[in-house]
Coordinates of C-alpha atoms in Angstrom, one line a residue:
X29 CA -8.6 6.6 11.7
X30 CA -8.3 9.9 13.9
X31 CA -11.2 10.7 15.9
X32 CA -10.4 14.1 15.4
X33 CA -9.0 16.1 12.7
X34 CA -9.5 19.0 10.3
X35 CA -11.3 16.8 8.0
X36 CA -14.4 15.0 8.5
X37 CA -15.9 11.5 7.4
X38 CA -19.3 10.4 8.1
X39 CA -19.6 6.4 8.0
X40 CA -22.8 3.7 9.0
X41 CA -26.0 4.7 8.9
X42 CA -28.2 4.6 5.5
X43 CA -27.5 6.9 3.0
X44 CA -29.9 9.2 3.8
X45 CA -28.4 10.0 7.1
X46 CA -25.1 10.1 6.1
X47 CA -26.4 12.4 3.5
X48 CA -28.3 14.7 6.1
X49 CA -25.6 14.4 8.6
X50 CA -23.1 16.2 6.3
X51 CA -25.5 18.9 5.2
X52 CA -25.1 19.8 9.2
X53 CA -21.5 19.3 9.2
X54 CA -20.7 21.7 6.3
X55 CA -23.1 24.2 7.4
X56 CA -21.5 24.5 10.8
X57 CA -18.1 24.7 9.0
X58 CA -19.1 27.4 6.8
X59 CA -20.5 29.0 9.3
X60 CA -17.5 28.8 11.4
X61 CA -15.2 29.6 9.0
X62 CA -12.8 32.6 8.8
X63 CA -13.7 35.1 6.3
X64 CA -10.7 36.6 4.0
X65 CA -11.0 40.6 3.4
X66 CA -9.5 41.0 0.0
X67 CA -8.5 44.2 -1.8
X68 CA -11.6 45.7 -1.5
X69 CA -12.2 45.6 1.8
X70 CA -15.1 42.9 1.7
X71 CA -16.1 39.9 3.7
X72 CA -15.8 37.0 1.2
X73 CA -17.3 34.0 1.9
X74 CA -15.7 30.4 2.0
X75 CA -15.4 28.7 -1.5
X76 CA -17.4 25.4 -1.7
X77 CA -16.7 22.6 -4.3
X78 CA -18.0 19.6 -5.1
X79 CA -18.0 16.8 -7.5
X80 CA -19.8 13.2 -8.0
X81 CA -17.0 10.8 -5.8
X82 CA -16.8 8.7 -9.3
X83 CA -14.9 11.5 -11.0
X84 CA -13.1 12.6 -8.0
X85 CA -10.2 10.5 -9.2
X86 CA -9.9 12.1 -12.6
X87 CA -10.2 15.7 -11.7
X88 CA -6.9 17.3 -11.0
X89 CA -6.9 19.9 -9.0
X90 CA -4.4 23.2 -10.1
X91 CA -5.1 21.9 -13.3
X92 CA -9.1 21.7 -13.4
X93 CA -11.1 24.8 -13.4
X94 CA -11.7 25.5 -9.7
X95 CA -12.8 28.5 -7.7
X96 CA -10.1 30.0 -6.4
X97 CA -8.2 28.2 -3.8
X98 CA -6.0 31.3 -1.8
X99 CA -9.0 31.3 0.5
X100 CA -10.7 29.1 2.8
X101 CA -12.7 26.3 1.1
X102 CA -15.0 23.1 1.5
X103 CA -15.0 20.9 -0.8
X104 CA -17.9 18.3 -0.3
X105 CA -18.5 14.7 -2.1
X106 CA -21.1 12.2 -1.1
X107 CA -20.6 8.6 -1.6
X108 CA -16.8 8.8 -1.0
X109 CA -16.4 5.0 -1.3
X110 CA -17.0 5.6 -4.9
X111 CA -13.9 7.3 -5.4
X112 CA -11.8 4.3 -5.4
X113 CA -12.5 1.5 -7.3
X114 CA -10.5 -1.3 -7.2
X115 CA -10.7 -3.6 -9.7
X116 CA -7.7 -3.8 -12.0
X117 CA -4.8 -7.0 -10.9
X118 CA -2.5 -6.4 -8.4
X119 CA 0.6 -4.2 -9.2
X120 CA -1.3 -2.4 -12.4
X121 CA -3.9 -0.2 -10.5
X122 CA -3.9 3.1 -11.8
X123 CA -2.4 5.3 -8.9
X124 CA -5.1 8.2 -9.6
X125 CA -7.8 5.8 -7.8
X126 CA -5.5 5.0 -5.1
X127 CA -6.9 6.7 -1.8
X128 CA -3.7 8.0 -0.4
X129 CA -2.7 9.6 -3.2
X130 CA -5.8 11.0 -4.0
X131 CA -6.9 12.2 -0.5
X132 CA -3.2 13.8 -0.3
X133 CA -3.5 15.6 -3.5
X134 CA -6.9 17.5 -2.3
X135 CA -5.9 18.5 1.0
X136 CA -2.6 20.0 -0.3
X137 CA -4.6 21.9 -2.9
X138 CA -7.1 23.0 -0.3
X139 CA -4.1 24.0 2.0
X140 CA -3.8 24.9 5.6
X141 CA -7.5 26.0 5.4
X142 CA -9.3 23.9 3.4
X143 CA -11.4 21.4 4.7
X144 CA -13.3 18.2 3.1
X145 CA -16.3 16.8 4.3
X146 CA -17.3 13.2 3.6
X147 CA -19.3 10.8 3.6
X148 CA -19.0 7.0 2.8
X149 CA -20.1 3.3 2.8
X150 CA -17.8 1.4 5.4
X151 CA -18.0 -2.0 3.9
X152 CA -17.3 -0.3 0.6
X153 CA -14.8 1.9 1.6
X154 CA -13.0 -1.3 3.0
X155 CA -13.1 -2.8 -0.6
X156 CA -11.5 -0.2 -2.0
X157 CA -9.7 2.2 0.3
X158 CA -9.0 -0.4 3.6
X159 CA -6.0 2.0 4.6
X160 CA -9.0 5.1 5.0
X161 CA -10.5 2.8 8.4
X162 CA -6.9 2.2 9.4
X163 CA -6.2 5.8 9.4
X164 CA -3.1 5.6 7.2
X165 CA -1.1 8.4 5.6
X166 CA -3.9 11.7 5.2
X167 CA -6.3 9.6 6.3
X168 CA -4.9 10.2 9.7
X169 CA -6.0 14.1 9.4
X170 CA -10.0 12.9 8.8
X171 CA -12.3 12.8 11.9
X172 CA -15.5 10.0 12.0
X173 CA -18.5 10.5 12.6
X174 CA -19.9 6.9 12.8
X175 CA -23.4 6.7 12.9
X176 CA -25.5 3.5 13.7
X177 CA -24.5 0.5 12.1
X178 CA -25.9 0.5 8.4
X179 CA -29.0 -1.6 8.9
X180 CA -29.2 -2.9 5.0
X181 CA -25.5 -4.2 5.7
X182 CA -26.6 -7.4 6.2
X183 CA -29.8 -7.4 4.1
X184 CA -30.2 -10.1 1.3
X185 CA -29.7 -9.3 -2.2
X186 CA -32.7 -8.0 -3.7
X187 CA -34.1 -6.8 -0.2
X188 CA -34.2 -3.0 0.9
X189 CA -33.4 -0.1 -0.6
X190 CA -30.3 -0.4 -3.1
X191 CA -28.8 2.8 -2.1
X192 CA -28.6 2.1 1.1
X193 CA -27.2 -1.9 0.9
X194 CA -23.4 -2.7 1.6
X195 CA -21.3 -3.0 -1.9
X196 CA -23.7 -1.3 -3.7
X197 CA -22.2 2.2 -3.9
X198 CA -19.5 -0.3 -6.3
X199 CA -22.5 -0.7 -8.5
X200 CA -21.1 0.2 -12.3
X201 CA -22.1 3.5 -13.4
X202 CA -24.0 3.8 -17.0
X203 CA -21.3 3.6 -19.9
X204 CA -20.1 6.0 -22.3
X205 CA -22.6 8.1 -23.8
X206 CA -22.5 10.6 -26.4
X207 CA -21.6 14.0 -25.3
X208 CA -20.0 12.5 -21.6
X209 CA -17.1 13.9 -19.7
X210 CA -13.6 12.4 -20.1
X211 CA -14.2 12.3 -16.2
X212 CA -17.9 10.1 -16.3
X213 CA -15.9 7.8 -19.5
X214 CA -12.9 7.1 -17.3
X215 CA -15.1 6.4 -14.0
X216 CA -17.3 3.7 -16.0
X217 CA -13.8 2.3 -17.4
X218 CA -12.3 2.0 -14.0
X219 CA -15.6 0.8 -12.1
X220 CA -15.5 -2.1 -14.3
X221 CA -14.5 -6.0 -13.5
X222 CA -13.9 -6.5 -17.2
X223 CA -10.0 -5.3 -18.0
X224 CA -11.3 -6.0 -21.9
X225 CA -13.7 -3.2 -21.5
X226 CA -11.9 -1.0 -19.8
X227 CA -9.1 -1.3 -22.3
X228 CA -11.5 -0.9 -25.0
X229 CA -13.2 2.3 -23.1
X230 CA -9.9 3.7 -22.7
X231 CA -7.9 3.8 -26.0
X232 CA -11.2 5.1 -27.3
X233 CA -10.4 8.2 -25.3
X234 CA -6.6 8.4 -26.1
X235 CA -6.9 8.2 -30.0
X236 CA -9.9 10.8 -29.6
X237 CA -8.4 12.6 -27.1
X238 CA -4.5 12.7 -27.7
X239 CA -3.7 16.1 -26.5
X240 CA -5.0 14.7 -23.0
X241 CA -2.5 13.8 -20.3
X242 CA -5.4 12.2 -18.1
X243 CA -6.6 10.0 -20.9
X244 CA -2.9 9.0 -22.2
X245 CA -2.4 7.6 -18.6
X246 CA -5.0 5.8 -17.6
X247 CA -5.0 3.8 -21.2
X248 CA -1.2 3.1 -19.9
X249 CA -2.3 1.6 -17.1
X250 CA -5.3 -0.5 -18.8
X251 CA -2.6 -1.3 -21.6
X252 CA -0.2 -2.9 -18.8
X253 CA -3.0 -4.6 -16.9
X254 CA -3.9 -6.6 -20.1
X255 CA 0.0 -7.1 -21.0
X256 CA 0.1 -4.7 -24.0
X257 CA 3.3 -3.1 -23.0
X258 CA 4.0 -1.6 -26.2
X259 CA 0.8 0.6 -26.1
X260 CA 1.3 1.5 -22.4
X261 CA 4.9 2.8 -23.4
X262 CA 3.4 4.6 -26.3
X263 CA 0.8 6.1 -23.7
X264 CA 3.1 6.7 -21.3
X265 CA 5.8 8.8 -23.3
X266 CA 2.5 10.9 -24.9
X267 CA 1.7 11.2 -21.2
X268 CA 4.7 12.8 -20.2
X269 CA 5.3 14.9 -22.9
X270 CA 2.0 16.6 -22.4
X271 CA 2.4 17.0 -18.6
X272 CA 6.1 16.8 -17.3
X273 CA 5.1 18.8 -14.6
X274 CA 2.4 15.5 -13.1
X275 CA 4.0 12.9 -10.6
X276 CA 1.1 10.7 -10.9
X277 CA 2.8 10.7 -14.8
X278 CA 6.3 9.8 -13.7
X279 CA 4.5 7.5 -10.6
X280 CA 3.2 5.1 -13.4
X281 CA 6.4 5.5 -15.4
X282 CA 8.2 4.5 -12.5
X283 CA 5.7 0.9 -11.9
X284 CA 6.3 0.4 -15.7
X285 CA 10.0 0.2 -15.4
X286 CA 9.8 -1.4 -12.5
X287 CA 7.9 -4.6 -13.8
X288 CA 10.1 -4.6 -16.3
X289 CA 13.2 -5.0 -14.3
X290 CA 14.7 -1.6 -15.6
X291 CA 15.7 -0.9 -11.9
X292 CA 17.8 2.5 -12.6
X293 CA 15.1 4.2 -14.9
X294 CA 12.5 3.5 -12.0
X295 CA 14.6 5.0 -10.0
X296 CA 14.4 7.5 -12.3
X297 CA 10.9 8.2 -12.4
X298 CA 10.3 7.6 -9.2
X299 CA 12.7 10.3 -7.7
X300 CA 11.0 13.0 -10.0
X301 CA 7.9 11.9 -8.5
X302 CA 8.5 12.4 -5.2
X303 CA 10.5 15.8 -6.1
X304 CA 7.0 17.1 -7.7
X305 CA 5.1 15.9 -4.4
X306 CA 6.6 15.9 -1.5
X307 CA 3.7 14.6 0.2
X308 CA 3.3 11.4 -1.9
X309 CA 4.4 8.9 0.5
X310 CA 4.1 6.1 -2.1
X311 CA 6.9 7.6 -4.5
X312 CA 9.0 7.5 -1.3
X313 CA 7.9 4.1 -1.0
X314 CA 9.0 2.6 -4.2
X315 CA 11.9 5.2 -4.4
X316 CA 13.3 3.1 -1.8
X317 CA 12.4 -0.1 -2.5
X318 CA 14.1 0.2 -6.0
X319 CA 17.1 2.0 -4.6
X320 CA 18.0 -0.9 -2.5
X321 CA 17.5 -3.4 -5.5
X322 CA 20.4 -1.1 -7.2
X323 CA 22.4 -1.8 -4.0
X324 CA 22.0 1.7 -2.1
X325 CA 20.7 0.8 1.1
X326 CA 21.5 4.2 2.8
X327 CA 19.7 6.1 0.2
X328 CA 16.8 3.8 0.7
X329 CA 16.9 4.3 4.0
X330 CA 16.3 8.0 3.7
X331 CA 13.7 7.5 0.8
X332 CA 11.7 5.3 3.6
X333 CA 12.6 7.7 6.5
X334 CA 10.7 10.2 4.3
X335 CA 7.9 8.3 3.6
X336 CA 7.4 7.1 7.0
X337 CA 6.9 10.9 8.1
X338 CA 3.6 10.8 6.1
X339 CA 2.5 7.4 6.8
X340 CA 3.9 6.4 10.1
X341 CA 1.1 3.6 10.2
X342 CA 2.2 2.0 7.0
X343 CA 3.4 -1.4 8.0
X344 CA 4.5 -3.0 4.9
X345 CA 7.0 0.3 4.9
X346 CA 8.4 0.0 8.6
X347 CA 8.8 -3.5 8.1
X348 CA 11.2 -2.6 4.7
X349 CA 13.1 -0.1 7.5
X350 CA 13.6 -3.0 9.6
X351 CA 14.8 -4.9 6.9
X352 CA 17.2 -2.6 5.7
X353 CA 18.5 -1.4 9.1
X354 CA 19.7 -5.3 9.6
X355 CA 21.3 -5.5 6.7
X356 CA 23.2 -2.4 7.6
X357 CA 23.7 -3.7 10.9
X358 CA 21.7 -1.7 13.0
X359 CA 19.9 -3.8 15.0
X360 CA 18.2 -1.8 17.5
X361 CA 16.5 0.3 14.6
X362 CA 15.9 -3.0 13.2
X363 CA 13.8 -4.2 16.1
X364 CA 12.1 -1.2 16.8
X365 CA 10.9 -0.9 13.7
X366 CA 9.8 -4.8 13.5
X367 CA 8.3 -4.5 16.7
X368 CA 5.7 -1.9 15.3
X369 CA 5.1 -4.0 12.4
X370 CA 3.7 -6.6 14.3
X371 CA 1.4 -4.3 16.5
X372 CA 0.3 -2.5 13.7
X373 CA -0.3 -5.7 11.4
X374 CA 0.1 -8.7 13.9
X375 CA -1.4 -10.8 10.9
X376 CA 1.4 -9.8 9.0
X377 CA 3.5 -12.9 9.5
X378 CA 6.3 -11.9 7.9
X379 CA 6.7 -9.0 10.3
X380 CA 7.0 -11.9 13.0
X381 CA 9.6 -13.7 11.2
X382 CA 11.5 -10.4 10.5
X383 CA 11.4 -9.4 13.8
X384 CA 12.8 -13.0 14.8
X385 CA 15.6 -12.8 12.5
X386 CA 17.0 -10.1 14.0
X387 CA 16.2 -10.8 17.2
X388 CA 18.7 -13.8 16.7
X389 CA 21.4 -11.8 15.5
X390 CA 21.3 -9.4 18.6
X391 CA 21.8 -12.6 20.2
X392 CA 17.9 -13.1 21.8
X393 CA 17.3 -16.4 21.1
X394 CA 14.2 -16.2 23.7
X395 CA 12.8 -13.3 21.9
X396 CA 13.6 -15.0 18.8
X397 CA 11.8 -18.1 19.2
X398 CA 8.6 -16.3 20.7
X399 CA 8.2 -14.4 17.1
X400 CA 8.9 -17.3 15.2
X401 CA 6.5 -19.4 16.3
X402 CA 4.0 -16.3 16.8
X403 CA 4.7 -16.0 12.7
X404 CA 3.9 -20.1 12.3
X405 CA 0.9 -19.8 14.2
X406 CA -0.7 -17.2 12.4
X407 CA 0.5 -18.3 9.0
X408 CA -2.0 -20.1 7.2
X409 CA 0.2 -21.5 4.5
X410 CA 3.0 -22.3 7.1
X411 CA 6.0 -21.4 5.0
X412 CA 8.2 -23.7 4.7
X413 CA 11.5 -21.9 4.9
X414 CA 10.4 -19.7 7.9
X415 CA 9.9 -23.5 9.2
X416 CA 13.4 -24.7 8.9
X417 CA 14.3 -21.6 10.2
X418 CA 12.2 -21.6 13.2
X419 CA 13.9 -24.8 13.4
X420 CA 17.1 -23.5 13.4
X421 CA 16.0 -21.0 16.5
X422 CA 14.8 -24.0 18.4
X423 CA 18.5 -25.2 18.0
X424 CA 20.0 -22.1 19.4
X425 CA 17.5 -22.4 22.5
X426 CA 19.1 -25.6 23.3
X427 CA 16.1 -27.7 22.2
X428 CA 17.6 -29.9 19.6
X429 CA 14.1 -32.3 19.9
X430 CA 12.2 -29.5 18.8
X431 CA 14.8 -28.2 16.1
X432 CA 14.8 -31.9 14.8
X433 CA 11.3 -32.0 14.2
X434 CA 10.2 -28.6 12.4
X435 CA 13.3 -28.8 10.6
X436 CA 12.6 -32.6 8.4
X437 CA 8.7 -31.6 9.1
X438 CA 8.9 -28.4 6.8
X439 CA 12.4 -29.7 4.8
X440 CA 11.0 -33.0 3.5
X441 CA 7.4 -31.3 2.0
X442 CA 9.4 -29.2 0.2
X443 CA 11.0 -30.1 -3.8
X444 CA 14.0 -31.3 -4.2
X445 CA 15.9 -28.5 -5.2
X446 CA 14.3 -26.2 -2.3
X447 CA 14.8 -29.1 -0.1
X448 CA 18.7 -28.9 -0.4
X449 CA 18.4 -25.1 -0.2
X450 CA 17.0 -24.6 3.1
X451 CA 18.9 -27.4 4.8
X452 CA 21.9 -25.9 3.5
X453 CA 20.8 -22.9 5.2
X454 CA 20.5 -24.7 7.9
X455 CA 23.6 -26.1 8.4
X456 CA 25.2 -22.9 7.8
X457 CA 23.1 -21.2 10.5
X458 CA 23.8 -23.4 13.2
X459 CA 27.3 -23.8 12.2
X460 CA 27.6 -20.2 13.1
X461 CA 25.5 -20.6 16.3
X462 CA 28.6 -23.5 18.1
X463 CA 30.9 -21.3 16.8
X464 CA 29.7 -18.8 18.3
X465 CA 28.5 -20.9 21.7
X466 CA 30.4 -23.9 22.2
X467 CA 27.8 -25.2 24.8
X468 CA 25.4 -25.9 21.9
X469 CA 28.4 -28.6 20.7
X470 CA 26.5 -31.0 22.9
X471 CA 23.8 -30.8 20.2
X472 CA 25.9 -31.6 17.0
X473 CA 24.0 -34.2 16.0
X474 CA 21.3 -32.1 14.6
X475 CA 23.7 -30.9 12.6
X476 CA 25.8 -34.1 11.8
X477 CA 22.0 -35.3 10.1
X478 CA 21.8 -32.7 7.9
X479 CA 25.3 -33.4 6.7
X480 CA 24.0 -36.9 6.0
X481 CA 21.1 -36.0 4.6
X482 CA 22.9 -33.7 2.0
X483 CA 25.5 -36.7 1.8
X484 CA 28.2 -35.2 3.1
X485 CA 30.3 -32.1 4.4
X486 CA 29.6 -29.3 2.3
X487 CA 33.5 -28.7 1.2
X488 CA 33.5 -32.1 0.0
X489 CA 30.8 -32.6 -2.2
X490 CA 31.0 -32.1 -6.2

């Protein structure tokens, strides 16, 4: 995360002093800030907003009733963590509690002179926002204040003030009570480890509610994370008839069709999402990724390009460019981009294999080897593929000892079927490799085993 920028964060401390340390914060910037003479002829002062962090999610801005935004404004919210809760299964969160999005849909309602002052629990922000402390997309654009470490971090359950202990800001807020927001209902649905509950909690609100577009999607997304496709549809078509103008509509449209292989109306949805907001680099993302399943690997390429521009820290995203720019064959994009992948994220193994990969088609077997076996050794399932192909590097570096032993190492742990597969692979590989450098004939018998081992030349088996 910046250490400067036009929006401000306070992290550590309790939560009393990130409290009073934002009070100071947006005083000074309201003090500071420019003052917009209207028609009248009158000093008007900034516009301050604010909202409890747990309904920051559900509130969308142009839509909700807000002061007006053609001036400078503050928008405040305490307990920022809270914002984005994290506990539906992979691939079905609902994108409205996703912090990129959510973040980037403030500050381009706030515009050029809005600001937002923060402040949040670090350990719980990790939980549910880790890309906020790695600076990511608009995150980049937030400044931190980090106070002392939080002294009840590391306190025992039960021991100090609850406010103030790590996780706790994830605590579940009361449930639906009579007379509650839509906004408080869908924050105690979404705070929740039980999907049941938050099902239940959430088609509650779309048959009372069904001229909402907020409620229709988030039952969508609760419907889909339990597997009841034929409800999220249902959801999902109410959703965008009642707001075709709402990417976060298409967004989840687009996720739907995706997990259920519908490649070209992903496509779809996702393209209108991105065309409503510009600025949602996720869209981009997944605009992309489903263009090059349908076999368009230029248009991906300027789908991630774009996306890139907003999140240039996004690693999972520069390591699709890389991909991509091998298979188009440019390999110097290819590496640059791989290259960052693996300072950004040098867990990331498979930014160490990629990057290996095409190291070896530019013909760097040195390089090549170095990011393989950087990949092995900080892979803690140690893939077995990657092995044989590590294995394969070895070859081409002229150490057909070492080639020998990762390849029936990682080959002979794997199933039959697999097994075959990778040596196949294999063979293929380094066939390519003494074509391509007859020195490495000297080492045929590596490859004369495999042939055995498959029993016999490929062209001649049934």
């Amino acid at each position: 995360m910046s250490q400067t920028g036009r929006h401000l964060i306070v992290l550590g401390g309790t939560r009393h002093q990130r409290l009073l340390a934002v009070a100071a914060h947006e005083a000074a910037a309201l003090d500071a800030a420019p003052r917009e003479r209207r028609d009248t002829g009158r000093a008007t002062q900034p516009a301050r907003i604010t909202f409890p962090a747990t309904h920051l999610p559900f509130i969308r801005p142009g839509v909700a009733t807000l002061p007006s935004l053609d001036g400078p404004c503050l928008l405040r919210v305490d307990d920022l963590d809270r914002a984005f809760p994290n506990n539906q299964l992979t691939g079905t969160r609902l994108v409205l509690t996703q912090s990129t999005y959510l973040m980037q849909k403030w500050i381009d309602a706030l515009g050029p002179t809005g600001r937002i002052i923060a402040s949040a629990n670090r350990e719980a922000l990790l939980l549910g926002a880790p890309e906020a402390l790695e600076g990511r997309g608009p995150w980049a654009q937030f400044e931190v204040v980090q106070l002392e470490n939080e002294p009840c971090a590391s306190v025992p359950a039960g021991q100090g003030k609850a406010e103030d202990q790590a996780g706790e800001s994830w605590k579940k807020p009361a449930g639906p009570k009579a007379g509650s927001s839509l906004e408080g209902d869908l924050a105690a649905a979404f705070a929740s480890r039980s999907g049941e509950e938050r099902l239940e909690i959430c088609q509650r609100l779309f048959s009372q509610l069904p001229n909402s577009a907020l409620a229709a999607v988030a039952f969508a997304s609760a419907a889909r994370e339990q597997q009841d496709l034929s409800s999220a549809r249902t959801a999902l078509d109410a959703a965008g008839l009642l707001a075709p103008d709402w990417e976060a509509v298409h967004y989840e449209d687009g996720k739907f069709w995706l997990g259920c292989e519908e490649l070209d109306r992903a496509r779809v949805a996702f393209e209108r999402a991105a065309e409503l907001m510009p600025t949602f680099s996720a869209a981009y993302v997944n605009l992309g990724a489903t263009l090059g399943e349908l076999g368009r690997p230029e248009d991906a390429m300027r789908a991630f390009r774009h996306a890139l521009a907003g999140d240039p820290r996004n690693f999972t995203l520069l390591n699709n460019i890389g991909v991509v720019s091998r298979e188009l064959g440019r390999l110097d994009e290819s590496e640059a981009a791989l290259s960052k992948v693996v300072q950004i994220a040098p867990d990331f193994v498979f930014g160490h294999y990629n990057l290996g990969h095409t190291r070896l088609l530019k013909g760097n077997e040195r390089g090549a080897l170095e990011a393989y076996e950087e990949g092995q050794r900080r892979d803690p399932e140690k893939n077995r593929r990657q092995g044989c192909r590590l294995a394969v590097v070895r070859f081409a570096n002229g150490d057909p000892a070492g080639a020998e032993r990762d390849l029936w190492h990682y080959a002979d742990g794997a199933p039959p079927d697999e097994r075959e597969d990778m040596l196949l692979e294999a063979y293929e590989v380094g066939q390519a490799l003494v074509q391509a450098r007859p020195e490495l004939a000297a080492h045929r018998a590596f490859l004369d085993r495999i042939v055995a081992s498959l029993g016999g030349p490929r062209d001649q088996r049934t």
